[in-house]
Amino acid sequence: EKFSSGLAVFFATLGSAVGLGNIWKFPYLTGEFGGGAFLLIYFLCILFVGLPIMLGEFYIGRKTRKNAVGALKALKPGTSWKYIGLMGVVASYLIMFFYSCVAGWVYFYLCKALNGDFAAITMESAKTQFGDVIMGPLSPIVWQIIVLIVVASILAMGVKKGIEKITKTLMPLLFILIIICDIRALTLPGASEGIHFLFQVDFSKLTATAILTAMGLAFFKLSLGMGTMMTYGSYFTEDNNLFSTAAKVALSDTLVSMLAGLAIFPTVFSFGMEPGAGPGLLFMTIPLVFSQMPFGNILLAAFFFLTAIAATTAMLSLVEVPIAYWTEEKGLSRKKAAIINALVIGIIGILATLSVDKSSLLGDVTFWGKGFFDWFDYISSNILLPVGGLLISLLVGYGIKREDLHYELSNQGTLQVNTLINVFYFIVRYVTPALLVVVFLNSIGIIKL
Ligand code: PHE
């Protein structure tokens, strides 16, 4: 099974990368960690860590044409490298526990928008409405379950061609809608303060946690460090230029994140809200921007519809990692694997949903100051993905013969990419692992940046 063309490869991969990471997580983390300086570190991580690891994953996937665990087994038979794949399976579950919860809020917001619930919204009611949505306690769980049923049904049917088509048509629409949102947000009174916040680099705001979080976000955003891009690479066509696919995906993904930021921060400042408001930032600001436009209600519903689609295609790629593992390595049928995985994710994911806020039902259950929701996110984004990425960069940089790398990345010598390969080889051997190690050591206080 392969994607049908180069364009399909691009859109399918973008379908994995663009999701709640761009629209929900990127803005709220940038807000929480103080704007410009965080953004700068994030860009550097995309360039020197994200891109090389994405290429490395594409390489491993397309060369072996297997799921993450199988790919590493085939590439390095009888070694421990396969544990990167298993770590990826674990990371995928951890991410899904909280991702399905937030996707549930998006589905819920779509329904509310269709229902006209945001017609007379004010800053205060935006906050109350978000509080009601996450507090439930029953409704957010029901929405999370609906999300999982949707994801499991699509996965059980194994409709790769369908996914291609959906992303190809709906992704550009999401793009356009965010731009409309940007235009309105940027023309609100006081919008310039939001721009200032986003682009003014103030290194004094940069903590070790902020640096680690920016790095983790780069992994999360580009779906890296856990085998998703290996799995996708395994469906790539033989003649696909891996360099250009990686560059285009990283660029488009970053663009979508930035456009989301440009819609949210001007609104935050224009309405006198807190940029560090946390996971509710998107849900409190977007209905406000649309309330300031003609046809705002319809456009708002369209926005949440497209965001729901983006979140869903990203989840399909997330769950594909364990599904491919259970079907290809353990011989389960696709249907069975989809149902079992959705059940496991649903049961544990409820813990995330019930611990989003301090006043949630399980809000007091914390371990070292963090509840389930935060731990699932922290362990996956800030630890497992970057560690997975470090191992992948070491494997590609030191565990593979340079000729083999050259052969695959140049599509059997048909592409003239010698210089690019040299640059890539240098970065993946020295720069990427060094940066990752420095960020880790800095975050546990062994060195001080
Ligand atoms: N990149 C996706 C997003 O931004 C999330 C994701 C992470 C998907 C890891 C697959 C693997 O929403």
Short mmCIF file of C-alpha atoms and ligand atoms in Angstrom, two decimals:
data_model
loop_
_atom_site.label_atom_id
_atom_site.label_comp_id
_atom_site.label_asym_id
_atom_site.label_seq_id
_atom_site.Cartn_x
_atom_site.Cartn_y
_atom_site.Cartn_z
CA GLU A 1 0.00 0.00 0.00
CA LYS A 2 1.42 3.36 -1.03
CA PHE A 3 0.24 6.92 -1.41
CA SER A 4 -0.80 7.60 -4.97
CA SER A 5 1.46 10.52 -5.89
CA GLY A 6 3.92 13.10 -4.64
CA LEU A 7 1.13 15.50 -3.87
CA ALA A 8 -0.72 12.82 -1.93
CA VAL A 9 2.44 12.13 0.08
CA PHE A 10 2.70 15.80 0.95
CA PHE A 11 -0.92 16.22 1.99
CA ALA A 12 -1.11 12.98 3.94
CA THR A 13 2.04 13.88 5.87
CA LEU A 14 0.73 17.37 6.45
CA GLY A 15 -2.49 15.79 7.69
CA SER A 16 -0.47 14.16 10.45
CA ALA A 17 1.55 17.26 11.29
CA VAL A 18 -1.24 19.85 11.29
CA GLY A 19 -3.63 19.34 14.14
CA LEU A 20 -4.34 20.51 17.65
CA GLY A 21 -0.62 21.07 18.01
CA ASN A 22 -0.85 24.09 15.70
CA ILE A 23 -4.18 25.50 16.65
CA TRP A 24 -4.44 24.68 20.34
CA LYS A 25 -1.05 23.78 21.80
CA PHE A 26 1.31 26.11 19.98
CA PRO A 27 -0.59 29.31 20.89
CA TYR A 28 -1.22 28.36 24.49
CA LEU A 29 2.38 27.34 25.15
CA THR A 30 3.73 30.43 23.39
CA GLY A 31 1.41 32.48 25.59
CA GLU A 32 2.39 30.68 28.75
CA PHE A 33 6.12 30.93 28.11
CA GLY A 34 6.16 34.60 27.23
CA GLY A 35 6.07 34.91 23.43
CA GLY A 36 9.00 35.88 21.17
CA ALA A 37 11.94 34.16 22.85
CA PHE A 38 10.03 30.88 23.11
CA LEU A 39 9.07 31.21 19.46
CA LEU A 40 12.67 31.74 18.42
CA ILE A 41 13.83 28.60 20.25
CA TYR A 42 10.95 26.72 18.65
CA PHE A 43 12.07 27.80 15.16
CA LEU A 44 15.65 26.76 15.87
CA CYS A 45 14.43 23.37 17.09
CA ILE A 46 12.41 22.87 13.91
CA LEU A 47 15.43 23.68 11.77
CA PHE A 48 18.23 21.84 13.54
CA VAL A 49 16.35 19.06 15.28
CA GLY A 50 12.95 18.58 13.66
CA LEU A 51 13.91 18.63 10.00
CA PRO A 52 16.88 16.23 10.26
CA ILE A 53 14.87 13.79 12.38
CA MET A 54 11.97 13.95 9.97
CA LEU A 55 14.31 13.07 7.11
CA GLY A 56 15.82 10.28 9.19
CA GLU A 57 12.38 8.83 9.87
CA PHE A 58 11.37 9.09 6.21
CA TYR A 59 14.57 7.32 5.29
CA ILE A 60 14.00 4.44 7.73
CA GLY A 61 10.34 4.08 6.76
CA ARG A 62 10.74 4.14 3.02
CA LYS A 63 13.79 1.93 3.00
CA THR A 64 12.21 -0.83 5.08
CA ARG A 65 8.54 -0.25 4.22
CA LYS A 66 7.44 -1.38 7.65
CA ASN A 67 5.82 -0.06 10.86
CA ALA A 68 8.09 1.60 13.41
CA VAL A 69 9.05 -1.56 15.33
CA GLY A 70 9.31 -3.72 12.22
CA ALA A 71 11.32 -1.05 10.41
CA LEU A 72 13.96 -0.89 13.12
CA LYS A 73 14.09 -4.67 13.35
CA ALA A 74 14.61 -4.89 9.60
CA LEU A 75 17.20 -2.13 9.55
CA LYS A 76 19.22 -3.40 12.49
CA PRO A 77 18.28 -7.04 13.01
CA GLY A 78 18.93 -8.51 16.44
CA THR A 79 19.75 -5.17 18.10
CA SER A 80 18.03 -3.05 20.71
CA TRP A 81 17.16 -0.28 18.24
CA LYS A 82 13.69 -1.78 17.97
CA TYR A 83 12.94 -0.34 21.40
CA ILE A 84 12.71 3.12 19.79
CA GLY A 85 9.65 1.74 18.05
CA LEU A 86 8.19 0.36 21.26
CA MET A 87 8.82 3.67 22.99
CA GLY A 88 6.92 5.25 20.13
CA VAL A 89 3.97 2.95 20.74
CA VAL A 90 3.93 4.06 24.40
CA ALA A 91 4.25 7.74 23.43
CA SER A 92 1.37 7.37 21.03
CA TYR A 93 -0.90 6.10 23.81
CA LEU A 94 0.15 8.85 26.20
CA ILE A 95 -0.52 11.54 23.60
CA MET A 96 -3.87 10.04 22.67
CA PHE A 97 -5.03 10.08 26.32
CA PHE A 98 -5.07 13.89 26.36
CA TYR A 99 -5.38 14.58 22.62
CA SER A 100 -8.71 12.75 22.43
CA CYS A 101 -9.93 14.88 25.34
CA VAL A 102 -9.07 18.16 23.62
CA ALA A 103 -10.45 16.88 20.31
CA GLY A 104 -13.65 16.19 22.24
CA TRP A 105 -13.81 19.87 23.23
CA VAL A 106 -13.40 20.82 19.56
CA TYR A 107 -16.26 18.53 18.50
CA PHE A 108 -18.34 19.96 21.33
CA TYR A 109 -17.54 23.53 20.29
CA LEU A 110 -18.55 22.69 16.74
CA CYS A 111 -21.95 21.57 18.01
CA LYS A 112 -22.30 24.64 20.17
CA ALA A 113 -21.38 26.91 17.26
CA LEU A 114 -23.98 25.21 15.06
CA ASN A 115 -26.45 25.74 17.83
CA GLY A 116 -25.70 29.47 17.94
CA ASP A 117 -24.41 29.36 21.53
CA PHE A 118 -21.77 31.98 20.84
CA ALA A 119 -24.05 34.57 19.27
CA ALA A 120 -23.87 37.11 22.09
CA ILE A 121 -20.47 36.20 23.43
CA THR A 122 -18.44 38.48 25.71
CA MET A 123 -15.06 37.95 27.27
CA GLU A 124 -16.67 36.85 30.53
CA SER A 125 -19.11 34.45 28.92
CA ALA A 126 -16.32 32.99 26.75
CA LYS A 127 -14.57 31.97 29.96
CA THR A 128 -17.71 30.61 31.58
CA GLN A 129 -18.62 28.61 28.49
CA PHE A 130 -15.19 27.02 28.32
CA GLY A 131 -15.37 26.24 32.04
CA ASP A 132 -18.73 24.52 31.55
CA VAL A 133 -17.43 22.50 28.62
CA ILE A 134 -14.41 21.08 30.43
CA MET A 135 -16.07 20.67 33.82
CA GLY A 136 -18.91 18.42 32.66
CA PRO A 137 -18.12 16.01 34.16
CA LEU A 138 -20.16 13.77 31.89
CA SER A 139 -20.27 15.73 28.62
CA PRO A 140 -16.51 16.02 27.96
CA ILE A 141 -16.22 12.27 28.54
CA VAL A 142 -19.06 11.57 26.13
CA TRP A 143 -17.38 13.79 23.50
CA GLN A 144 -14.06 12.07 24.06
CA ILE A 145 -15.75 8.73 23.48
CA ILE A 146 -17.39 10.04 20.30
CA VAL A 147 -13.96 11.15 19.06
CA LEU A 148 -12.53 7.70 19.72
CA ILE A 149 -15.42 5.97 17.98
CA VAL A 150 -14.86 8.14 14.90
CA VAL A 151 -11.11 7.47 14.91
CA ALA A 152 -11.48 3.73 15.50
CA SER A 153 -14.11 3.37 12.76
CA ILE A 154 -11.95 5.14 10.18
CA LEU A 155 -8.91 3.10 11.21
CA ALA A 156 -10.80 -0.18 11.11
CA MET A 157 -11.81 0.55 7.54
CA GLY A 158 -8.20 1.32 6.62
CA VAL A 159 -9.07 4.09 4.20
CA LYS A 160 -5.77 5.65 3.32
CA LYS A 161 -7.07 6.95 0.00
CA GLY A 162 -9.96 8.63 1.81
CA ILE A 163 -7.57 10.41 4.14
CA GLU A 164 -5.59 11.71 1.19
CA LYS A 165 -8.70 13.18 -0.37
CA ILE A 166 -9.99 14.76 2.81
CA THR A 167 -6.73 16.49 3.65
CA LYS A 168 -6.20 17.62 0.09
CA THR A 169 -9.48 19.53 0.02
CA LEU A 170 -10.02 20.55 3.61
CA MET A 171 -6.50 21.59 4.61
CA PRO A 172 -6.43 24.51 2.15
CA LEU A 173 -9.86 25.56 3.42
CA LEU A 174 -8.62 25.59 7.01
CA PHE A 175 -5.72 27.70 5.85
CA ILE A 176 -8.01 30.25 4.22
CA LEU A 177 -10.33 30.40 7.21
CA ILE A 178 -7.45 31.06 9.59
CA ILE A 179 -6.29 33.87 7.31
CA ILE A 180 -9.77 35.44 7.43
CA CYS A 181 -9.59 35.14 11.19
CA ASP A 182 -6.15 36.80 11.14
CA ILE A 183 -7.40 39.75 9.13
CA ARG A 184 -10.16 40.40 11.64
CA ALA A 185 -7.93 39.84 14.66
CA LEU A 186 -5.21 42.11 13.32
CA THR A 187 -7.65 44.94 12.77
CA LEU A 188 -9.09 44.83 16.29
CA PRO A 189 -8.26 47.83 18.49
CA GLY A 190 -5.04 47.17 20.39
CA ALA A 191 -4.04 44.28 18.13
CA SER A 192 -0.49 45.53 17.83
CA GLU A 193 0.23 44.56 21.41
CA GLY A 194 -0.39 40.94 20.45
CA ILE A 195 2.09 41.21 17.59
CA HIS A 196 4.58 42.71 19.94
CA PHE A 197 4.12 39.85 22.36
CA LEU A 198 4.59 37.28 19.63
CA PHE A 199 7.68 38.75 18.03
CA GLN A 200 9.54 40.62 20.71
CA VAL A 201 12.38 38.41 21.86
CA ASP A 202 13.05 38.84 25.54
CA PHE A 203 15.58 36.25 26.68
CA SER A 204 15.02 37.07 30.34
CA LYS A 205 11.71 35.22 30.07
CA LEU A 206 13.42 32.07 28.90
CA THR A 207 13.62 29.35 31.55
CA ALA A 208 15.06 25.84 31.25
CA THR A 209 11.51 24.50 31.21
CA ALA A 210 10.61 26.90 28.39
CA ILE A 211 13.50 25.61 26.28
CA LEU A 212 12.61 21.98 26.91
CA THR A 213 8.96 22.73 26.15
CA ALA A 214 9.81 24.48 22.87
CA MET A 215 11.86 21.45 21.88
CA GLY A 216 9.07 19.08 22.88
CA LEU A 217 6.60 21.18 20.94
CA ALA A 218 8.74 20.93 17.80
CA PHE A 219 8.59 17.13 18.07
CA PHE A 220 4.90 17.10 18.82
CA LYS A 221 4.12 19.48 16.01
CA LEU A 222 5.96 17.56 13.34
CA SER A 223 4.81 14.16 14.69
CA LEU A 224 8.42 13.14 15.33
CA GLY A 225 10.37 10.86 17.62
CA MET A 226 7.80 8.09 17.86
CA GLY A 227 7.69 6.42 14.46
CA THR A 228 4.72 8.20 12.89
CA MET A 229 6.88 9.61 10.16
CA MET A 230 8.57 6.23 9.74
CA THR A 231 5.17 4.63 9.25
CA TYR A 232 4.21 7.37 6.78
CA GLY A 233 7.58 7.11 5.05
CA SER A 234 6.83 3.45 4.50
CA TYR A 235 3.90 4.47 2.29
CA PHE A 236 5.91 7.00 0.23
CA THR A 237 6.46 6.51 -3.47
CA GLU A 238 9.91 5.46 -4.72
CA ASP A 239 10.49 8.68 -6.64
CA ASN A 240 9.50 11.05 -3.83
CA ASN A 241 12.17 13.60 -3.00
CA LEU A 242 12.43 13.17 0.76
CA PHE A 243 14.29 16.44 1.25
CA SER A 244 11.66 18.52 -0.42
CA THR A 245 8.78 16.69 1.27
CA ALA A 246 10.36 17.26 4.69
CA ALA A 247 11.03 20.93 3.96
CA LYS A 248 7.56 21.57 2.59
CA VAL A 249 5.84 19.81 5.47
CA ALA A 250 7.89 21.62 8.12
CA LEU A 251 7.35 24.96 6.44
CA SER A 252 3.61 24.59 5.94
CA ASP A 253 3.14 23.28 9.45
CA THR A 254 5.03 26.22 10.93
CA LEU A 255 3.02 28.59 8.77
CA VAL A 256 -0.27 27.20 10.07
CA SER A 257 0.99 27.56 13.66
CA MET A 258 2.04 31.15 13.06
CA LEU A 259 -1.27 32.02 11.44
CA ALA A 260 -3.07 30.56 14.44
CA GLY A 261 -0.87 32.66 16.72
CA LEU A 262 -1.66 35.76 14.66
CA ALA A 263 -5.36 35.16 15.15
CA ILE A 264 -5.14 34.50 18.86
CA PHE A 265 -2.66 36.97 20.37
CA PRO A 266 -4.08 40.20 18.94
CA THR A 267 -7.48 39.07 20.23
CA VAL A 268 -6.06 38.24 23.66
CA PHE A 269 -4.62 41.72 24.04
CA SER A 270 -7.50 43.51 22.39
CA PHE A 271 -9.95 42.00 24.89
CA GLY A 272 -7.58 42.35 27.83
CA MET A 273 -7.21 38.62 28.40
CA GLU A 274 -4.23 36.75 29.79
CA PRO A 275 -1.83 35.26 27.19
CA GLY A 276 -0.86 32.66 29.79
CA ALA A 277 -4.46 31.51 30.27
CA GLY A 278 -3.46 27.89 29.55
CA PRO A 279 -5.20 25.15 27.54
CA GLY A 280 -8.41 27.18 27.23
CA LEU A 281 -6.77 30.00 25.25
CA LEU A 282 -8.00 28.88 21.81
CA PHE A 283 -11.50 28.16 23.02
CA MET A 284 -11.90 31.50 24.74
CA THR A 285 -10.48 33.70 21.99
CA ILE A 286 -11.67 32.26 18.67
CA PRO A 287 -15.42 32.65 19.35
CA LEU A 288 -14.67 36.27 20.28
CA VAL A 289 -12.87 37.05 16.99
CA PHE A 290 -15.67 35.55 14.94
CA SER A 291 -18.29 37.42 16.94
CA GLN A 292 -16.77 40.59 15.46
CA MET A 293 -17.43 39.56 11.85
CA PRO A 294 -20.37 39.37 9.50
CA PHE A 295 -21.57 35.74 9.22
CA GLY A 296 -19.46 35.11 12.32
CA ASN A 297 -21.59 32.20 13.50
CA ILE A 298 -21.31 30.25 10.28
CA LEU A 299 -17.61 30.96 9.97
CA LEU A 300 -17.05 29.91 13.57
CA ALA A 301 -18.81 26.61 12.95
CA ALA A 302 -16.68 26.15 9.81
CA PHE A 303 -13.55 26.88 11.83
CA PHE A 304 -14.34 24.24 14.44
CA PHE A 305 -15.39 21.81 11.75
CA LEU A 306 -12.06 22.13 9.95
CA THR A 307 -10.16 22.03 13.22
CA ALA A 308 -12.03 18.85 14.12
CA ILE A 309 -10.97 17.35 10.78
CA ALA A 310 -7.36 18.41 11.30
CA ALA A 311 -7.38 16.93 14.81
CA THR A 312 -8.92 13.73 13.50
CA THR A 313 -6.38 13.20 10.71
CA ALA A 314 -3.59 13.83 13.21
CA MET A 315 -5.11 11.24 15.55
CA LEU A 316 -5.36 8.73 12.72
CA SER A 317 -1.61 9.03 12.25
CA LEU A 318 -1.02 8.81 15.99
CA VAL A 319 -3.02 5.63 16.48
CA GLU A 320 -1.62 4.18 13.27
CA VAL A 321 1.64 3.56 15.17
CA PRO A 322 0.17 1.09 17.71
CA ILE A 323 -2.29 -0.29 15.13
CA ALA A 324 0.50 -1.06 12.67
CA TYR A 325 2.44 -2.62 15.54
CA TRP A 326 -0.41 -4.84 16.73
CA THR A 327 -1.41 -5.95 13.24
CA GLU A 328 2.02 -6.38 11.62
CA GLU A 329 4.02 -7.59 14.60
CA LYS A 330 1.39 -9.36 16.70
CA GLY A 331 -0.94 -10.60 13.99
CA LEU A 332 -4.15 -8.95 15.25
CA SER A 333 -6.78 -8.06 12.65
CA ARG A 334 -7.09 -4.36 11.86
CA LYS A 335 -10.60 -4.24 13.21
CA LYS A 336 -9.70 -5.90 16.48
CA ALA A 337 -6.65 -3.70 16.91
CA ALA A 338 -8.72 -0.56 16.30
CA ILE A 339 -11.38 -1.54 18.83
CA ILE A 340 -8.97 -2.64 21.54
CA ASN A 341 -6.82 0.46 21.15
CA ALA A 342 -9.80 2.80 21.27
CA LEU A 343 -11.03 1.07 24.42
CA VAL A 344 -7.69 1.33 26.20
CA ILE A 345 -7.27 4.97 25.17
CA GLY A 346 -10.83 5.76 26.24
CA ILE A 347 -10.53 4.17 29.67
CA ILE A 348 -7.26 5.82 30.61
CA GLY A 349 -8.01 9.00 28.66
CA ILE A 350 -10.92 9.69 30.99
CA LEU A 351 -8.35 10.36 33.71
CA ALA A 352 -6.98 13.19 31.58
CA THR A 353 -10.42 14.62 30.95
CA LEU A 354 -11.23 14.60 34.67
CA SER A 355 -8.00 16.33 35.65
CA VAL A 356 -7.76 19.23 33.21
CA ASP A 357 -8.34 21.94 35.76
CA LYS A 358 -7.75 22.34 39.48
CA SER A 359 -11.50 22.33 40.06
CA SER A 360 -12.08 19.23 37.90
CA LEU A 361 -13.32 16.06 39.55
CA LEU A 362 -9.79 14.65 39.83
CA GLY A 363 -8.24 18.11 40.00
CA ASP A 364 -6.64 17.45 43.40
CA VAL A 365 -5.00 14.21 42.34
CA THR A 366 -1.52 15.47 41.57
CA PHE A 367 1.94 13.97 41.58
CA TRP A 368 4.76 16.46 42.05
CA GLY A 369 2.34 19.24 41.27
CA LYS A 370 0.95 17.86 38.00
CA GLY A 371 -2.30 16.01 37.34
CA PHE A 372 -2.90 13.20 34.84
CA PHE A 373 -3.56 15.50 31.89
CA ASP A 374 -0.32 17.40 32.40
CA TRP A 375 1.75 14.29 33.07
CA PHE A 376 0.56 12.51 29.93
CA ASP A 377 1.56 15.58 27.94
CA TYR A 378 4.83 16.17 29.77
CA ILE A 379 6.12 12.61 29.59
CA SER A 380 5.26 12.19 25.92
CA SER A 381 6.18 15.60 24.48
CA ASN A 382 9.06 16.59 26.70
CA ILE A 383 10.66 13.21 27.38
CA LEU A 384 9.69 10.31 25.13
CA LEU A 385 9.60 12.15 21.79
CA PRO A 386 12.91 13.99 22.28
CA VAL A 387 14.61 10.81 23.60
CA GLY A 388 13.19 8.91 20.63
CA GLY A 389 14.49 11.68 18.39
CA LEU A 390 17.94 11.52 19.95
CA LEU A 391 18.11 7.79 19.35
CA ILE A 392 16.89 8.16 15.76
CA SER A 393 19.53 10.80 15.03
CA LEU A 394 22.23 8.55 16.51
CA LEU A 395 20.99 5.57 14.53
CA VAL A 396 20.92 7.48 11.25
CA GLY A 397 24.13 9.37 11.97
CA TYR A 398 26.26 6.49 13.23
CA GLY A 399 24.44 3.22 12.64
CA ILE A 400 23.98 3.39 8.88
CA LYS A 401 26.55 3.29 6.12
CA ARG A 402 26.92 6.59 4.39
CA GLU A 403 26.57 4.95 0.96
CA ASP A 404 23.25 3.41 1.97
CA LEU A 405 22.00 6.76 3.14
CA HIS A 406 23.19 8.36 -0.05
CA TYR A 407 21.57 5.68 -2.20
CA GLU A 408 18.15 6.03 -0.57
CA LEU A 409 18.07 9.80 -0.16
CA SER A 410 19.12 10.38 -3.77
CA ASN A 411 16.47 7.89 -4.97
CA GLN A 412 19.07 5.40 -6.23
CA GLY A 413 21.28 8.16 -7.55
CA THR A 414 18.61 9.79 -9.70
CA LEU A 415 18.49 13.04 -7.70
CA GLN A 416 21.35 15.53 -7.58
CA VAL A 417 21.34 16.11 -3.84
CA ASN A 418 24.98 15.64 -2.86
CA THR A 419 25.37 18.90 -1.00
CA LEU A 420 22.09 18.45 0.82
CA ILE A 421 23.12 14.97 1.90
CA ASN A 422 26.46 16.27 3.19
CA VAL A 423 24.77 19.01 5.18
CA PHE A 424 22.18 16.58 6.51
CA TYR A 425 24.82 14.04 7.48
CA PHE A 426 26.80 16.62 9.41
CA ILE A 427 23.76 17.99 11.23
CA VAL A 428 22.29 14.63 12.12
CA ARG A 429 25.61 13.34 13.46
CA TYR A 430 26.77 16.36 15.43
CA VAL A 431 24.30 19.20 15.73
CA THR A 432 21.00 17.43 16.44
CA PRO A 433 22.23 15.04 19.14
CA ALA A 434 24.36 17.75 20.77
CA LEU A 435 21.45 20.17 20.95
CA LEU A 436 19.16 17.51 22.37
CA VAL A 437 21.65 16.51 25.04
CA VAL A 438 22.32 20.13 25.99
CA VAL A 439 18.60 20.86 26.35
CA PHE A 440 18.12 17.76 28.51
CA LEU A 441 21.08 18.54 30.75
CA ASN A 442 19.93 22.13 31.03
CA SER A 443 16.44 21.07 32.01
CA ILE A 444 17.65 18.88 34.85
CA GLY A 445 20.04 21.60 35.99
CA ILE A 446 23.36 19.87 35.21
CA ILE A 447 24.42 22.67 32.90
CA LYS A 448 23.17 26.21 32.78
CA LEU A 449 22.36 27.86 29.44
N1 PHE B 1 1.44 16.71 14.99
C1 PHE B 1 0.15 16.50 15.53
C2 PHE B 1 -0.48 17.84 15.89
O1 PHE B 1 0.15 18.84 15.85
C3 PHE B 1 0.16 15.59 16.74
C4 PHE B 1 0.92 14.34 16.55
C5 PHE B 1 2.02 14.08 17.36
C6 PHE B 1 0.56 13.42 15.57
C7 PHE B 1 2.76 12.91 17.21
C8 PHE B 1 1.29 12.25 15.40
C9 PHE B 1 2.37 12.00 16.21
O2 PHE B 1 -1.60 17.93 16.25
#
